[in-house]
Amino acid sequence: MQANGAVGAGAADPASAAGSGSPSCLTAHNGETSAGDIAHSNGLNSSNGLPGASSAEQPGLRKKKRLSQAEEDVIRLIGQHLTGLGLDQTVDLLMQESGCRLEHPSATKFRNHVMEGEWDKAENDLNELKSLVHSPHAIMACRPAAGVSVSENSSASCPTADVIRRMKFLLLQQKYLEYLEDGKVLEALQVLRCELTPLKYNTERIHVLSGYLMCSHAEDLRAKAEWEGKGTASRSKLLDKLQTYLPPSVMLPPRRLQTLLRQAVELQRDRCLYHNTKLDNNLDSVSLLIDHVCSRKQFPCFTQQVLTEHCNEVWFCKFSNDGTKLATGSKDTTVIIWQVDPDTYQLKLLKTLEGHAYGVSYLAWSPDDNYLVACGPDDCSELWLWNVQTGELRTKMSQSHEDSLTSVAWNPDGKRFVTGGQRGQFYQCDLDGNLLDSWEGVRVQCLWCLSDGKTVLASDTHQRIRGYNFEDLTDRNIVQEDHPIMSFTISRNGRLALLNVATQGVHLWDLQDRVLVRKYQGVTQGFYTIHSCFGGHNEDFIASGSEDHKVYVWHKRSELPIAELTGHTRTVNCVSWNPQIPSLMASASDDGTVRIWGPAPYVDNQEFEEECSSMDS
């Protein structure tokens, strides 16, 4: 009977079919077995093997269906994966029974010659592959491989001759390096002068290669060339690069099945609303048998602890950069430092810092967490700088009784900070409170220092965020809103800004492109100052307090909240996400409490789930 609609007894010679560049399922195994040999249909002989009997006359014998292109692709992918596992006989049987071809015979020959280091034969194989490179199924890799400059790859299309030249360059480069490692300097020099240089390709790389002639020993060569040395490892890497220039109908891209599976896992993780653990690209860390779903129980949606030591409204909270401490500031004029237990998610009172006459409305940890700066509300002209380790006040700064110092931000060097307020003060100071620089007439609402150590972002009373450079005294507009910006914070990479905008809610801006990315829904924001934050692994989440007594949590890419946390009884002024413990969050409220949010408590082993486990939704 006919196997998958492939070549039959009266069809054209299979060898001619094998010469085409199109991916197909052939009756012949690897394009070599003739149609008169055993047909591959679940081990049954074809009608050619049973004279006078057609498939229709044989009871129980069904005609095998013709494989679709997708089915052929899957078989080839499985075959490639099994080959990588060393199951060659299984692959032979799979290809034989399906009638498919894992790769073009010319590609197989080329692969073997490369892996065996038979460079002259591999170079000759390129001539056979030349007709297959320019294929309607080709997916050309017009990107630079190792040793190929970007300028030489700027062309949108890759002419066949140019592709072959690139492949030849990579082959000869490996040949040259192997000669050098073997101590065959004259042979290597011959390759460089008579084979690589005449290609007139990537002369910059050729100059680099020529410098390797000065290497005194093999270890020096491998180190300078960043090369694994002669053998299977470097040749496999070379083959991976060469494969990118061949259409997949001729030779599959390396480890294609693993790539597709990894992409599928990553896509599922990206779509998982509660994924809050470090990404692991190793397929061994996940199950491929079920879809990836993170349980809401692992997300910081559940009250772990309620801190009630403050005796008035709590205006601000902030975890230290190392995640081991939490600082809270209150209208009761105190700052409390709490110690975080990373195992139990419980906090205990460590120190109480007193003497802030106007209450504490803003706190900023120094980059090394040794110091903490505390600011007061609008009518506060003083700023306190505390040594967290000793609990001692290092600096109490006040330039003028008419000042309003309500916000502060540390320079990344940890030796300077900027502070300001709505009465037009904007200062840069050292740790002793000495004034280093000032900017007149800027009514500051909130501040942030960028990682470049030069630029300070400041929101002002003109509903905008501007960038100020204290070195060259230049400033520029970055964000313009239509309503007052009550507070803002910046992502770790400095790319995104999260704004709490009066009467509007929480807005996400891209600082590089200077565009509004997203407006988050649900939160109630009037003219109170509410502080939101980025959080979770990769800062994929956003959390904000609200005047409706809730904490709202969003996935960064979704405008609708994924969690609304209840428990507070008055406005939630500030939310802080622990930068080192992604499943720990704190919120401060006018109800005088600080709530610590974490995963759901485990009642028994039946309810215990590994963080971010794969499970049925």
Tab-separated table of C-alpha atoms in Angstrom, residues 233-601:
chain	number	residue	atom	x	y	z
A	233	ALA	CA	32.310	21.294	22.501
A	234	SER	CA	33.717	23.919	20.136
A	235	ARG	CA	32.645	22.008	17.026
A	236	SER	CA	29.087	21.679	18.357
A	237	LYS	CA	29.035	25.412	18.966
A	238	LEU	CA	30.332	25.997	15.449
A	239	LEU	CA	27.628	23.734	14.045
A	240	ASP	CA	24.960	25.684	15.951
A	241	LYS	CA	26.164	28.879	14.277
A	242	LEU	CA	26.332	27.255	10.852
A	243	GLN	CA	22.807	25.865	11.185
A	244	THR	CA	21.381	29.372	11.482
A	245	TYR	CA	22.309	29.933	7.840
A	246	LEU	CA	20.469	26.873	6.559
A	247	PRO	CA	16.701	26.595	6.045
A	248	PRO	CA	14.989	24.304	8.580
A	249	SER	CA	13.884	22.041	5.736
A	250	VAL	CA	17.542	21.172	5.259
A	251	MET	CA	18.769	21.142	8.850
A	252	LEU	CA	16.705	21.883	11.953
A	253	PRO	CA	17.839	24.730	14.195
A	254	PRO	CA	19.752	23.367	17.192
A	255	ARG	CA	17.678	21.978	20.071
A	256	ARG	CA	14.504	23.219	18.425
A	257	LEU	CA	12.091	21.201	20.577
A	258	GLN	CA	13.660	22.479	23.810
A	259	THR	CA	13.432	26.021	22.466
A	260	LEU	CA	9.728	25.662	21.697
A	261	LEU	CA	8.994	24.101	25.074
A	262	ARG	CA	10.920	26.831	26.872
A	263	GLN	CA	8.990	29.483	24.973
A	264	ALA	CA	5.708	27.812	25.925
A	265	VAL	CA	6.684	27.732	29.607
A	266	GLU	CA	7.764	31.377	29.514
A	267	LEU	CA	4.506	32.381	27.854
A	268	GLN	CA	2.494	30.577	30.516
A	269	ARG	CA	4.509	32.310	33.219
A	270	ASP	CA	3.978	35.680	31.575
A	271	ARG	CA	0.238	35.078	31.539
A	272	CYS	CA	0.180	33.903	35.147
A	273	LEU	CA	-1.230	36.775	37.222
A	274	TYR	CA	0.332	35.618	40.481
A	275	HIS	CA	3.741	34.459	39.278
A	276	ASN	CA	6.059	35.930	41.887
A	277	THR	CA	9.179	33.775	41.941
A	278	LYS	CA	12.506	33.934	40.188
A	279	LEU	CA	12.343	32.801	36.570
A	280	ASP	CA	14.128	29.520	35.927
A	281	ASN	CA	14.658	28.732	32.249
A	282	ASN	CA	15.702	25.169	33.029
A	283	LEU	CA	12.963	22.846	31.777
A	284	ASP	CA	13.876	20.354	34.503
A	285	SER	CA	12.416	22.765	37.072
A	286	VAL	CA	8.874	22.533	35.698
A	287	SER	CA	6.408	19.858	34.673
A	288	LEU	CA	5.575	19.785	30.987
A	289	LEU	CA	2.565	17.563	31.625
A	290	ILE	CA	0.349	20.286	33.102
A	291	ASP	CA	-0.116	24.011	32.617
A	292	HIS	CA	1.740	26.446	34.835
A	293	VAL	CA	-0.550	28.146	37.374
A	294	CYS	CA	0.525	29.993	40.516
A	295	SER	CA	-1.806	29.848	43.481
A	296	ARG	CA	-3.118	33.072	44.979
A	297	LYS	CA	-2.261	31.493	48.338
A	298	GLN	CA	1.430	32.186	47.665
A	299	PHE	CA	0.803	35.869	46.971
A	300	PRO	CA	1.032	38.535	49.731
A	301	CYS	CA	-2.744	38.840	50.075
A	302	PHE	CA	-3.130	37.657	53.648
A	303	THR	CA	-2.546	39.542	56.906
A	304	GLN	CA	0.456	38.073	58.713
A	305	GLN	CA	0.653	40.623	61.505
A	306	VAL	CA	-0.878	43.919	62.643
A	307	LEU	CA	1.602	46.351	64.236
A	308	THR	CA	-0.139	48.622	66.749
A	309	GLU	CA	2.782	50.300	68.540
A	310	HIS	CA	2.128	53.721	66.990
A	311	CYS	CA	-0.455	55.777	68.849
A	312	ASN	CA	-1.629	57.955	65.957
A	313	GLU	CA	-1.959	57.963	62.181
A	314	VAL	CA	0.883	56.118	60.388
A	315	TRP	CA	1.896	58.181	57.381
A	316	PHE	CA	4.754	56.221	55.864
A	317	CYS	CA	6.473	52.826	55.774
A	318	LYS	CA	9.541	51.626	53.926
A	319	PHE	CA	11.555	48.391	53.888
A	320	SER	CA	15.337	48.684	53.930
A	321	ASN	CA	17.209	47.865	50.744
A	322	ASP	CA	18.420	44.544	52.161
A	323	GLY	CA	14.878	43.662	53.250
A	324	THR	CA	15.854	42.968	56.881
A	325	LYS	CA	14.155	46.009	58.415
A	326	LEU	CA	11.016	48.109	58.115
A	327	ALA	CA	10.832	51.779	59.099
A	328	THR	CA	7.472	53.377	59.914
A	329	GLY	CA	6.755	57.066	60.500
A	330	SER	CA	3.739	58.445	62.318
A	331	LYS	CA	1.865	61.566	63.291
A	332	ASP	CA	2.809	60.599	66.856
A	333	THR	CA	6.300	62.069	66.061
A	334	THR	CA	8.119	58.708	66.235
A	335	VAL	CA	9.930	56.488	63.799
A	336	ILE	CA	9.934	52.784	64.633
A	337	ILE	CA	12.513	50.389	63.176
A	338	TRP	CA	11.264	46.800	62.933
A	339	GLN	CA	13.337	43.645	62.447
A	340	VAL	CA	12.048	41.262	59.754
A	341	ASP	CA	12.176	37.512	60.282
A	342	PRO	CA	12.452	36.121	56.725
A	343	ASP	CA	11.280	32.658	57.774
A	344	THR	CA	8.166	33.479	59.808
A	345	TYR	CA	7.354	36.827	58.130
A	346	GLN	CA	6.974	38.264	61.625
A	347	LEU	CA	8.337	41.659	62.657
A	348	LYS	CA	9.545	42.722	66.079
A	349	LEU	CA	10.262	46.221	67.370
A	350	LEU	CA	13.965	47.010	67.181
A	351	LYS	CA	14.281	50.758	67.916
A	352	THR	CA	12.086	53.785	68.426
A	353	LEU	CA	13.471	57.119	67.186
A	354	GLU	CA	11.817	60.093	68.871
A	355	GLY	CA	11.808	63.898	68.750
A	356	HIS	CA	10.249	64.745	65.403
A	357	ALA	CA	8.169	67.712	66.473
A	358	TYR	CA	5.846	67.752	63.454
A	359	GLY	CA	5.307	64.049	62.882
A	360	VAL	CA	7.011	61.905	60.232
A	361	SER	CA	5.517	61.849	56.747
A	362	TYR	CA	8.448	60.551	54.669
A	363	LEU	CA	11.437	58.229	55.202
A	364	ALA	CA	14.428	57.315	53.022
A	365	TRP	CA	17.040	54.616	53.655
A	366	SER	CA	20.622	55.271	52.582
A	367	PRO	CA	21.892	52.863	49.872
A	368	ASP	CA	23.866	50.884	52.494
A	369	ASP	CA	20.962	50.998	55.010
A	370	ASN	CA	23.207	52.567	57.667
A	371	TYR	CA	21.254	55.834	57.753
A	372	LEU	CA	17.634	56.867	57.674
A	373	VAL	CA	16.367	60.337	56.835
A	374	ALA	CA	13.024	61.467	58.235
A	375	CYS	CA	10.923	64.393	56.947
A	376	GLY	CA	7.782	65.986	58.321
A	377	PRO	CA	4.588	67.477	56.838
A	378	ASP	CA	4.244	70.812	55.018
A	379	ASP	CA	4.868	73.047	58.027
A	380	CYS	CA	8.064	71.190	59.009
A	381	SER	CA	11.335	73.053	58.361
A	382	GLU	CA	13.579	70.341	59.841
A	383	LEU	CA	15.073	67.113	58.607
A	384	TRP	CA	16.499	64.303	60.782
A	385	LEU	CA	19.302	61.956	59.754
A	386	TRP	CA	19.570	58.904	62.015
A	387	ASN	CA	22.289	56.294	62.402
A	388	VAL	CA	20.180	53.136	62.271
A	389	GLN	CA	22.806	50.900	63.876
A	390	THR	CA	23.285	53.029	66.984
A	391	GLY	CA	19.929	54.786	67.071
A	392	GLU	CA	21.740	58.121	67.392
A	393	LEU	CA	20.749	61.333	65.623
A	394	ARG	CA	23.653	62.248	63.353
A	395	THR	CA	22.232	65.411	61.806
A	396	LYS	CA	19.285	67.682	62.417
A	397	MET	CA	19.142	70.039	59.462
A	398	SER	CA	17.237	73.283	59.087
A	399	GLN	CA	18.259	76.037	56.694
A	400	SER	CA	15.449	78.422	57.586
A	401	HIS	CA	12.340	78.407	59.768
A	402	GLU	CA	10.384	79.317	56.650
A	403	ASP	CA	11.487	76.168	54.837
A	404	SER	CA	9.271	73.189	54.178
A	405	LEU	CA	11.348	70.000	53.933
A	406	THR	CA	8.823	67.278	53.135
A	407	SER	CA	10.705	64.973	50.760
A	408	VAL	CA	14.185	63.499	50.481
A	409	ALA	CA	16.159	61.195	48.175
A	410	TRP	CA	19.627	59.688	48.478
A	411	ASN	CA	22.337	59.993	45.874
A	412	PRO	CA	23.526	56.501	44.825
A	413	ASP	CA	26.971	57.211	46.340
A	414	GLY	CA	25.388	57.329	49.828
A	415	LYS	CA	27.330	60.493	50.676
A	416	ARG	CA	24.760	63.076	49.602
A	417	PHE	CA	21.024	63.543	49.580
A	418	VAL	CA	18.566	66.041	48.153
A	419	THR	CA	15.606	67.495	49.996
A	420	GLY	CA	12.895	70.045	49.331
A	421	GLY	CA	9.317	71.129	49.825
A	422	GLN	CA	6.430	73.135	48.453
A	423	ARG	CA	7.715	76.514	49.611
A	424	GLY	CA	10.418	76.600	46.961
A	425	GLN	CA	13.368	74.914	48.719
A	426	PHE	CA	15.468	72.385	46.839
A	427	TYR	CA	18.832	71.505	48.448
A	428	GLN	CA	21.678	69.056	47.991
A	429	CYS	CA	23.465	68.277	51.273
A	430	ASP	CA	26.152	66.047	52.749
A	431	LEU	CA	25.734	63.687	55.703
A	432	ASP	CA	26.425	66.506	58.159
A	433	GLY	CA	23.656	68.642	56.706
A	434	ASN	CA	26.046	71.046	54.972
A	435	LEU	CA	24.493	72.707	51.942
A	436	LEU	CA	26.344	71.681	48.749
A	437	ASP	CA	23.990	73.053	46.096
A	438	SER	CA	20.558	74.604	45.871
A	439	TRP	CA	17.959	75.238	43.210
A	440	GLU	CA	15.772	78.262	43.693
A	441	GLY	CA	12.048	78.503	43.064
A	442	VAL	CA	11.246	74.790	42.691
A	443	ARG	CA	8.183	73.822	44.731
A	444	VAL	CA	8.955	70.169	45.338
A	445	GLN	CA	6.303	67.554	46.042
A	446	CYS	CA	8.441	64.399	45.716
A	447	LEU	CA	12.069	63.560	44.833
A	448	TRP	CA	14.108	60.718	43.341
A	449	CYS	CA	17.810	60.383	42.431
A	450	LEU	CA	18.609	58.431	39.280
A	451	SER	CA	21.405	55.858	39.148
A	452	ASP	CA	23.658	58.124	37.065
A	453	GLY	CA	24.424	60.070	40.260
A	454	LYS	CA	23.749	63.363	38.487
A	455	THR	CA	20.052	63.624	37.732
A	456	VAL	CA	17.382	64.349	40.323
A	457	LEU	CA	13.726	63.931	39.413
A	458	ALA	CA	11.304	66.262	41.165
A	459	SER	CA	7.540	66.548	40.926
A	460	ASP	CA	6.336	70.095	41.471
A	461	THR	CA	3.204	72.191	41.801
A	462	HIS	CA	2.953	72.527	37.997
A	463	GLN	CA	1.718	68.917	37.696
A	464	ARG	CA	4.952	67.716	36.148
A	465	ILE	CA	8.172	65.816	36.821
A	466	ARG	CA	11.367	67.522	35.736
A	467	GLY	CA	14.941	66.285	35.685
A	468	TYR	CA	17.523	68.501	37.392
A	469	ASN	CA	21.262	68.132	36.891
A	470	PHE	CA	23.155	69.667	39.825
A	471	GLU	CA	26.494	69.431	37.987
A	472	ASP	CA	25.741	71.565	34.939
A	473	LEU	CA	22.615	73.226	36.403
A	474	THR	CA	20.362	72.152	33.553
A	475	ASP	CA	16.784	70.959	33.812
A	476	ARG	CA	14.255	69.421	31.446
A	477	ASN	CA	10.634	68.383	31.441
A	478	ILE	CA	10.024	64.625	31.559
A	479	VAL	CA	6.413	64.007	32.603
A	480	GLN	CA	3.417	66.321	32.301
A	481	GLU	CA	0.113	65.403	33.953
A	482	ASP	CA	-3.199	67.273	33.938
A	483	HIS	CA	-3.673	66.973	37.694
A	484	PRO	CA	-1.389	67.342	40.738
A	485	ILE	CA	1.214	64.615	41.230
A	486	MET	CA	0.901	63.693	44.906
A	487	SER	CA	3.843	61.241	44.923
A	488	PHE	CA	5.916	59.091	42.594
A	489	THR	CA	8.463	56.283	42.687
A	490	ILE	CA	10.894	54.901	40.099
A	491	SER	CA	11.551	51.279	39.079
A	492	ARG	CA	14.937	49.724	39.853
A	493	ASN	CA	16.082	49.978	36.250
A	494	GLY	CA	15.140	53.661	36.111
A	495	ARG	CA	12.847	53.144	33.130
A	496	LEU	CA	9.364	53.414	34.684
A	497	ALA	CA	7.744	55.948	36.983
A	498	LEU	CA	4.703	55.192	39.125
A	499	LEU	CA	2.619	58.250	39.939
A	500	ASN	CA	-0.249	58.832	42.357
A	501	VAL	CA	-2.242	61.594	40.679
A	502	ALA	CA	-4.902	63.586	42.503
A	503	THR	CA	-8.478	62.542	41.583
A	504	GLN	CA	-7.056	60.205	38.904
A	505	GLY	CA	-5.377	57.323	40.685
A	506	VAL	CA	-2.186	55.459	39.783
A	507	HIS	CA	-0.417	56.122	36.456
A	508	LEU	CA	2.562	54.312	34.926
A	509	TRP	CA	4.957	56.343	32.762
A	510	ASP	CA	7.843	55.289	30.559
A	511	LEU	CA	10.573	57.835	31.324
A	512	GLN	CA	12.695	56.941	28.312
A	513	ASP	CA	9.912	57.348	25.760
A	514	ARG	CA	8.113	59.943	27.920
A	515	VAL	CA	4.726	58.363	27.390
A	516	LEU	CA	1.885	57.350	29.679
A	517	VAL	CA	1.822	53.547	29.598
A	518	ARG	CA	-1.155	52.638	31.772
A	519	LYS	CA	-3.825	53.970	34.121
A	520	TYR	CA	-4.669	51.534	36.905
A	521	GLN	CA	-8.279	51.203	37.964
A	522	GLY	CA	-9.985	50.729	41.318
A	523	VAL	CA	-8.033	52.947	43.671
A	524	THR	CA	-9.681	56.000	45.290
A	525	GLN	CA	-7.261	58.937	45.185
A	526	GLY	CA	-8.249	62.453	46.192
A	527	PHE	CA	-5.854	65.130	47.424
A	528	TYR	CA	-4.255	63.077	50.189
A	529	THR	CA	-0.654	62.030	49.663
A	530	ILE	CA	-0.639	58.289	49.005
A	531	HIS	CA	2.538	56.392	48.194
A	532	SER	CA	2.504	53.396	45.825
A	533	CYS	CA	5.330	50.995	44.994
A	534	PHE	CA	6.733	48.454	42.556
A	535	GLY	CA	7.249	44.958	43.924
A	536	GLY	CA	7.628	41.239	43.484
A	537	HIS	CA	10.273	39.408	41.480
A	538	ASN	CA	11.301	41.519	38.505
A	539	GLU	CA	9.052	44.272	39.895
A	540	ASP	CA	6.172	42.761	37.943
A	541	PHE	CA	3.586	44.085	40.391
A	542	ILE	CA	2.298	47.408	41.640
A	543	ALA	CA	0.614	48.164	44.969
A	544	SER	CA	-1.022	51.311	46.274
A	545	GLY	CA	-2.998	52.497	49.263
A	546	SER	CA	-6.386	54.100	48.807
A	547	GLU	CA	-8.824	56.431	50.512
A	548	ASP	CA	-11.413	53.625	50.575
A	549	HIS	CA	-9.298	51.854	53.264
A	550	LYS	CA	-7.972	49.162	50.883
A	551	VAL	CA	-4.659	48.096	49.438
A	552	TYR	CA	-4.833	47.523	45.680
A	553	VAL	CA	-2.442	45.229	43.817
A	554	TRP	CA	-2.060	45.073	40.040
A	555	HIS	CA	0.072	43.103	37.655
A	556	LYS	CA	2.141	45.719	35.887
A	557	ARG	CA	0.660	44.907	32.482
A	558	SER	CA	-2.999	44.844	33.599
A	559	GLU	CA	-5.151	47.854	34.446
A	560	LEU	CA	-7.559	45.869	36.622
A	561	PRO	CA	-6.471	44.926	40.149
A	562	ILE	CA	-5.646	41.281	40.843
A	563	ALA	CA	-6.167	41.776	44.585
A	564	GLU	CA	-8.017	44.181	46.892
A	565	LEU	CA	-6.764	43.764	50.439
A	566	THR	CA	-9.095	44.717	53.277
A	567	GLY	CA	-8.430	45.125	56.973
A	568	HIS	CA	-7.591	48.772	57.490
A	569	THR	CA	-10.403	51.004	58.724
A	570	ARG	CA	-9.172	54.364	57.432
A	571	THR	CA	-7.159	55.722	54.488
A	572	VAL	CA	-4.107	53.626	53.561
A	573	ASN	CA	-1.309	56.172	53.126
A	574	CYS	CA	1.607	54.040	51.991
A	575	VAL	CA	2.495	50.560	50.749
A	576	SER	CA	6.014	49.108	50.699
A	577	TRP	CA	7.006	45.798	49.072
A	578	ASN	CA	10.002	44.018	50.526
A	579	PRO	CA	12.761	44.206	47.858
A	580	GLN	CA	14.322	40.892	48.940
A	581	ILE	CA	11.279	38.873	49.995
A	582	PRO	CA	8.804	39.076	47.082
A	583	SER	CA	5.941	37.621	49.106
A	584	LEU	CA	6.112	40.229	51.915
A	585	MET	CA	4.440	43.628	51.879
A	586	ALA	CA	3.574	46.347	54.435
A	587	SER	CA	0.871	49.016	54.486
A	588	ALA	CA	0.479	52.070	56.765
A	589	SER	CA	-2.862	53.668	57.564
A	590	ASP	CA	-4.581	56.540	59.317
A	591	ASP	CA	-6.119	53.896	61.574
A	592	GLY	CA	-2.799	53.881	63.454
A	593	THR	CA	-1.744	50.400	62.353
A	594	VAL	CA	0.778	48.838	60.019
A	595	ARG	CA	-0.338	45.618	58.352
A	596	ILE	CA	2.114	42.992	57.186
A	597	TRP	CA	0.876	41.000	54.190
A	598	GLY	CA	2.183	37.601	53.123
A	599	PRO	CA	1.130	34.173	51.800
A	600	ALA	CA	-1.819	32.282	53.232
A	601	PRO	CA	-1.079	30.478	56.497
